GROMACS .gro file of C-alpha atoms in nm:
model
  258
    1MET     CA    1  -0.646  -4.018  -5.201
    2ALA     CA    2  -0.564  -3.989  -4.832
    3GLY     CA    3  -0.497  -4.320  -4.657
    4ARG     CA    4  -0.446  -4.505  -4.986
    5SER     CA    5  -0.137  -4.654  -5.144
    6ALA     CA    6  -0.039  -4.593  -5.504
    7ALA     CA    7  -0.207  -4.916  -5.620
    8PRO     CA    8  -0.587  -4.884  -5.656
    9GLY     CA    9  -0.787  -5.087  -5.407
   10ARG     CA   10  -0.504  -5.140  -5.159
   11SER     CA   11  -0.506  -4.927  -4.847
   12VAL     CA   12  -0.196  -4.851  -4.646
   13THR     CA   13  -0.330  -5.082  -4.376
   14SER     CA   14  -0.368  -5.371  -4.619
   15ARG     CA   15  -0.012  -5.319  -4.742
   16VAL     CA   16   0.126  -5.318  -4.388
   17LEU     CA   17  -0.063  -5.637  -4.309
   18SER     CA   18   0.062  -5.801  -4.628
   19LEU     CA   19   0.420  -5.727  -4.522
   20LEU     CA   20   0.366  -5.890  -4.184
   21ASP     CA   21   0.186  -6.186  -4.339
   22VAL     CA   22   0.496  -6.304  -4.527
   23PHE     CA   23   0.663  -6.416  -4.205
   24ASP     CA   24   0.600  -6.769  -4.081
   25SER     CA   25   0.772  -7.051  -3.893
   26THR     CA   26   0.969  -7.152  -4.204
   27SER     CA   27   1.068  -6.792  -4.286
   28PRO     CA   28   1.114  -6.607  -3.957
   29ARG     CA   29   1.380  -6.374  -4.100
   30LEU     CA   30   1.355  -6.210  -4.440
   31SER     CA   31   1.542  -5.947  -4.640
   32LEU     CA   32   1.390  -5.631  -4.783
   33SER     CA   33   1.377  -5.776  -5.134
   34GLU     CA   34   1.223  -6.104  -5.012
   35ILE     CA   35   0.949  -5.919  -4.824
   36SER     CA   36   0.881  -5.699  -5.125
   37GLU     CA   37   0.858  -5.995  -5.362
   38ARG     CA   38   0.644  -6.213  -5.135
   39SER     CA   39   0.399  -5.937  -5.050
   40GLY     CA   40   0.375  -5.795  -5.401
   41THR     CA   41   0.466  -5.449  -5.272
   42PRO     CA   42   0.703  -5.213  -5.458
   43LEU     CA   43   1.053  -5.206  -5.313
   44THR     CA   44   1.047  -4.836  -5.221
   45THR     CA   45   0.710  -4.869  -5.048
   46THR     CA   46   0.828  -5.182  -4.867
   47HIS     CA   47   1.140  -5.002  -4.744
   48ARG     CA   48   0.935  -4.710  -4.609
   49LEU     CA   49   0.674  -4.926  -4.435
   50LEU     CA   50   0.935  -5.159  -4.286
   51ALA     CA   51   1.115  -4.860  -4.136
   52GLU     CA   52   0.791  -4.746  -3.971
   53LEU     CA   53   0.714  -5.095  -3.843
   54ALA     CA   54   1.065  -5.123  -3.699
   55ASP     CA   55   1.037  -4.782  -3.531
   56TRP     CA   56   0.712  -4.893  -3.365
   57GLY     CA   57   0.856  -5.229  -3.256
   58ALA     CA   58   0.649  -5.459  -3.476
   59LEU     CA   59   0.966  -5.566  -3.658
   60VAL     CA   60   1.335  -5.579  -3.574
   61ARG     CA   61   1.608  -5.511  -3.829
   62ARG     CA   62   1.901  -5.742  -3.765
   63ALA     CA   63   2.269  -5.662  -3.814
   64ASP     CA   64   2.267  -5.859  -4.142
   65GLY     CA   65   1.986  -5.638  -4.276
   66ARG     CA   66   1.712  -5.898  -4.249
   67TYR     CA   67   1.388  -5.838  -4.060
   68GLU     CA   68   1.212  -6.047  -3.798
   69ILE     CA   69   0.896  -6.012  -3.589
   70GLY     CA   70   0.944  -5.776  -3.295
   71ARG     CA   71   0.850  -5.807  -2.931
   72LYS     CA   72   0.562  -5.560  -2.964
   73LEU     CA   73   0.361  -5.795  -3.186
   74TRP     CA   74   0.440  -6.088  -2.959
   75ASP     CA   75   0.314  -5.896  -2.655
   76LEU     CA   76  -0.006  -5.802  -2.838
   77GLY     CA   77  -0.062  -6.160  -2.953
   78LEU     CA   78  -0.049  -6.285  -2.597
   79LEU     CA   79  -0.346  -6.060  -2.517
   80ALA     CA   80  -0.577  -6.259  -2.745
   81PRO     CA   81  -0.845  -6.371  -2.494
   82VAL     CA   82  -0.860  -6.740  -2.582
   83GLN     CA   83  -0.485  -6.788  -2.603
   84MET     CA   84  -0.414  -6.590  -2.288
   85GLU     CA   85  -0.677  -6.779  -2.089
   86LEU     CA   86  -0.566  -7.112  -2.232
   87ARG     CA   87  -0.197  -7.056  -2.161
   88GLN     CA   88  -0.253  -6.929  -1.808
   89ILE     CA   89  -0.473  -7.224  -1.715
   90ALA     CA   90  -0.273  -7.493  -1.893
   91ALA     CA   91   0.077  -7.386  -1.785
   92PRO     CA   92   0.069  -7.526  -1.426
   93PHE     CA   93  -0.068  -7.859  -1.548
   94MET     CA   94   0.194  -7.875  -1.822
   95LEU     CA   95   0.472  -7.796  -1.576
   96ASP     CA   96   0.359  -8.079  -1.348
   97LEU     CA   97   0.354  -8.315  -1.646
   98HIS     CA   98   0.700  -8.208  -1.761
   99THR     CA   99   0.837  -8.255  -1.410
  100THR     CA  100   0.706  -8.611  -1.417
  101ILE     CA  101   0.812  -8.725  -1.764
  102ARG     CA  102   1.106  -8.485  -1.833
  103ASP     CA  103   1.016  -8.458  -2.202
  104THR     CA  104   0.892  -8.164  -2.407
  105VAL     CA  105   0.525  -8.087  -2.347
  106HIS     CA  106   0.335  -7.856  -2.578
  107LEU     CA  107  -0.013  -7.721  -2.633
  108ALA     CA  108  -0.164  -7.625  -2.968
  109VAL     CA  109  -0.487  -7.498  -3.120
  110ARG     CA  110  -0.608  -7.526  -3.478
  111GLU     CA  111  -0.570  -7.228  -3.707
  112GLU     CA  112  -0.702  -7.319  -4.052
  113LEU     CA  113  -0.480  -7.610  -4.167
  114SER     CA  114  -0.205  -7.547  -3.913
  115ALA     CA  115  -0.140  -7.633  -3.551
  116LEU     CA  116  -0.060  -7.309  -3.369
  117TYR     CA  117   0.164  -7.377  -3.070
  118VAL     CA  118   0.054  -7.158  -2.780
  119GLU     CA  119   0.270  -7.304  -2.502
  120ARG     CA  120   0.574  -7.529  -2.467
  121ILE     CA  121   0.777  -7.656  -2.174
  122SER     CA  122   1.106  -7.834  -2.232
  123GLY     CA  123   1.436  -7.899  -2.060
  124ARG     CA  124   1.799  -7.968  -2.140
  125GLU     CA  125   1.728  -8.340  -2.179
  126SER     CA  126   1.440  -8.284  -2.422
  127VAL     CA  127   1.450  -8.397  -2.784
  128PRO     CA  128   1.534  -8.106  -3.022
  129ILE     CA  129   1.222  -8.011  -3.218
  130VAL     CA  130   1.112  -7.741  -3.461
  131SER     CA  131   0.802  -7.626  -3.274
  132GLN     CA  132   0.821  -7.310  -3.066
  133VAL     CA  133   0.555  -7.096  -2.906
  134GLY     CA  134   0.395  -6.913  -3.196
  135SER     CA  135   0.497  -7.175  -3.455
  136ARG     CA  136   0.243  -7.296  -3.709
  137LEU     CA  137   0.305  -7.650  -3.830
  138PRO     CA  138   0.101  -7.872  -4.066
  139LEU     CA  139  -0.184  -8.056  -3.901
  140HIS     CA  140  -0.113  -8.382  -4.084
  141ALA     CA  141   0.252  -8.407  -3.975
  142THR     CA  142   0.228  -8.354  -3.598
  143GLY     CA  143   0.068  -8.541  -3.311
  144VAL     CA  144  -0.123  -8.240  -3.180
  145GLY     CA  145  -0.217  -8.156  -3.538
  146LYS     CA  146  -0.369  -8.498  -3.603
  147VAL     CA  147  -0.574  -8.470  -3.284
  148LEU     CA  148  -0.704  -8.129  -3.394
  149LEU     CA  149  -0.769  -8.250  -3.749
  150ALA     CA  150  -0.958  -8.556  -3.625
  151ALA     CA  151  -1.194  -8.321  -3.439
  152ALA     CA  152  -1.225  -8.066  -3.720
  153PRO     CA  153  -1.531  -8.015  -3.943
  154ALA     CA  154  -1.554  -8.229  -4.256
  155ASP     CA  155  -1.468  -7.941  -4.491
  156VAL     CA  156  -1.145  -7.873  -4.301
  157VAL     CA  157  -1.047  -8.240  -4.317
  158ASP     CA  158  -1.121  -8.243  -4.691
  159ARG     CA  159  -0.902  -7.938  -4.752
  160ALA     CA  160  -0.623  -8.092  -4.546
  161LEU     CA  161  -0.641  -8.416  -4.744
  162HIS     CA  162  -0.592  -8.217  -5.064
  163SER     CA  163  -0.290  -8.022  -4.939
  164LEU     CA  164  -0.062  -8.285  -4.788
  165THR     CA  165   0.305  -8.186  -4.803
  166ARG     CA  166   0.604  -8.400  -4.714
  167GLN     CA  167   0.810  -8.268  -4.421
  168THR     CA  168   1.034  -8.574  -4.379
  169PRO     CA  169   1.058  -8.910  -4.557
  170ARG     CA  170   0.812  -9.048  -4.300
  171THR     CA  171   0.540  -8.784  -4.335
  172VAL     CA  172   0.201  -8.933  -4.426
  173VAL     CA  173   0.101  -8.778  -4.759
  174GLU     CA  174  -0.142  -9.043  -4.885
  175PRO     CA  175  -0.501  -8.919  -4.825
  176GLY     CA  176  -0.640  -9.268  -4.768
  177ARG     CA  177  -0.378  -9.354  -4.509
  178LEU     CA  178  -0.429  -9.026  -4.325
  179GLN     CA  179  -0.806  -9.082  -4.318
  180ARG     CA  180  -0.749  -9.421  -4.156
  181GLU     CA  181  -0.515  -9.265  -3.900
  182LEU     CA  182  -0.771  -8.996  -3.815
  183ALA     CA  183  -1.033  -9.267  -3.765
  184ASP     CA  184  -0.793  -9.441  -3.526
  185VAL     CA  185  -0.741  -9.114  -3.336
  186ARG     CA  186  -1.117  -9.072  -3.291
  187ARG     CA  187  -1.154  -9.434  -3.181
  188ARG     CA  188  -0.869  -9.460  -2.930
  189GLY     CA  189  -0.857  -9.095  -2.819
  190TYR     CA  190  -0.494  -9.011  -2.896
  191ALA     CA  191  -0.254  -8.964  -3.188
  192ARG     CA  192   0.098  -9.091  -3.245
  193THR     CA  193   0.367  -8.982  -3.490
  194SER     CA  194   0.723  -9.095  -3.551
  195GLU     CA  195   0.968  -8.866  -3.730
  196GLU     CA  196   0.693  -8.720  -3.951
  197MET     CA  197   0.779  -8.358  -3.871
  198SER     CA  198   1.134  -8.384  -3.737
  199PRO     CA  199   1.388  -8.665  -3.770
  200GLY     CA  200   1.467  -8.811  -3.429
  201ALA     CA  201   1.137  -8.713  -3.270
  202ALA     CA  202   0.817  -8.905  -3.198
  203SER     CA  203   0.503  -8.768  -3.037
  204VAL     CA  204   0.186  -8.863  -2.855
  205ALA     CA  205  -0.103  -8.620  -2.825
  206VAL     CA  206  -0.454  -8.608  -2.679
  207PRO     CA  207  -0.745  -8.364  -2.707
  208VAL     CA  208  -0.826  -8.099  -2.449
  209GLN     CA  209  -1.205  -8.090  -2.428
  210VAL     CA  210  -1.467  -7.876  -2.258
  211GLU     CA  211  -1.836  -7.944  -2.212
  212ARG     CA  212  -2.052  -7.714  -2.420
  213GLY     CA  213  -2.413  -7.733  -2.530
  214GLY     CA  214  -2.471  -8.076  -2.385
  215GLY     CA  215  -2.163  -8.225  -2.550
  216THR     CA  216  -1.785  -8.197  -2.556
  217VAL     CA  217  -1.579  -7.973  -2.783
  218VAL     CA  218  -1.208  -8.009  -2.858
  219VAL     CA  219  -1.050  -7.669  -2.792
  220ALA     CA  220  -0.682  -7.766  -2.800
  221ALA     CA  221  -0.440  -8.057  -2.815
  222LEU     CA  222  -0.179  -8.153  -2.557
  223GLY     CA  223   0.127  -8.343  -2.672
  224VAL     CA  224   0.463  -8.477  -2.565
  225VAL     CA  225   0.772  -8.527  -2.783
  226VAL     CA  226   1.012  -8.814  -2.712
  227PRO     CA  227   1.287  -9.008  -2.892
  228PRO     CA  228   1.140  -9.242  -3.157
  229HIS     CA  229   1.301  -9.550  -3.003
  230ARG     CA  230   1.091  -9.519  -2.686
  231ARG     CA  231   0.884  -9.834  -2.645
  232ASP     CA  232   0.633  -9.688  -2.401
  233LEU     CA  233   0.468  -9.433  -2.632
  234ALA     CA  234   0.120  -9.579  -2.582
  235ARG     CA  235   0.169  -9.568  -2.204
  236LEU     CA  236   0.214  -9.192  -2.220
  237ALA     CA  237  -0.141  -9.145  -2.348
  238PRO     CA  238  -0.316  -9.208  -2.012
  239VAL     CA  239  -0.080  -8.964  -1.839
  240LEU     CA  240  -0.155  -8.701  -2.101
  241GLU     CA  241  -0.528  -8.768  -2.074
  242VAL     CA  242  -0.527  -8.701  -1.699
  243THR     CA  243  -0.351  -8.369  -1.757
  244ALA     CA  244  -0.582  -8.277  -2.046
  245ARG     CA  245  -0.891  -8.348  -1.835
  246GLY     CA  246  -0.758  -8.120  -1.562
  247ILE     CA  247  -0.701  -7.841  -1.812
  248GLY     CA  248  -1.045  -7.896  -1.962
  249ARG     CA  249  -1.220  -7.877  -1.625
  250GLU     CA  250  -1.052  -7.546  -1.544
  251LEU     CA  251  -1.126  -7.405  -1.889
  252ALA     CA  252  -1.494  -7.494  -1.853
  253ARG     CA  253  -1.516  -7.255  -1.559
  254THR     CA  254  -1.400  -6.956  -1.763
  255ARG     CA  255  -1.621  -6.727  -1.968
  256GLU     CA  256  -1.418  -6.765  -2.288
  257PHE     CA  257  -1.467  -7.142  -2.308
  258ARG     CA  258  -1.825  -7.184  -2.192
   0.00000   0.00000   0.00000
């Protein structure tokens, strides 16, 4: 049948999407056999589709034979209305904040049970971290993630509590303890982590909120990453809150966030 793959019920489009879906922040580069195995697509079909994706620019084939996401997909992703609007509005505020504190500043939104990093500003003096623009990291192991999880619907929180994975020896994986931490985030208005996602890195994060329907809605989280031995972590929260309020006010004026 035209437009269908050899396997019943799977269109060519679904197979292409399944190939792209195997890439993530923990597996940014994969071999032909790895992509075939992870996507459940026959090796010959995988080889043919990967060649077409590489020709179009969706994927790049490296010198070692492995594949990685290409610039074309990145460019398309930046056109997503919410992310594009959010990044454009937040970037100047984040740059001002980074200039003041000299530490890595990042912005994330919730995507299912992950924190999707949509913007990051860092410098040579910044703490090395795993998050990059486009990274998806567990909500329960990051400062921005805990802020987003604290504001998430009850069913999302419940799913997160049943899928806690350890990223470092200090990651919180006990549901009861995480629930208490989320309650603290809601009460005090910010989240803190210490080496839960990356050894040698601590974070403070606050919500970015907009007024909608007579109340406020958390649309993103703004965070800063610093060395874990810093004693002024709590003092960073008010600075972040000022920046987050500025971003929220500007977002409220746009059509996408009303």
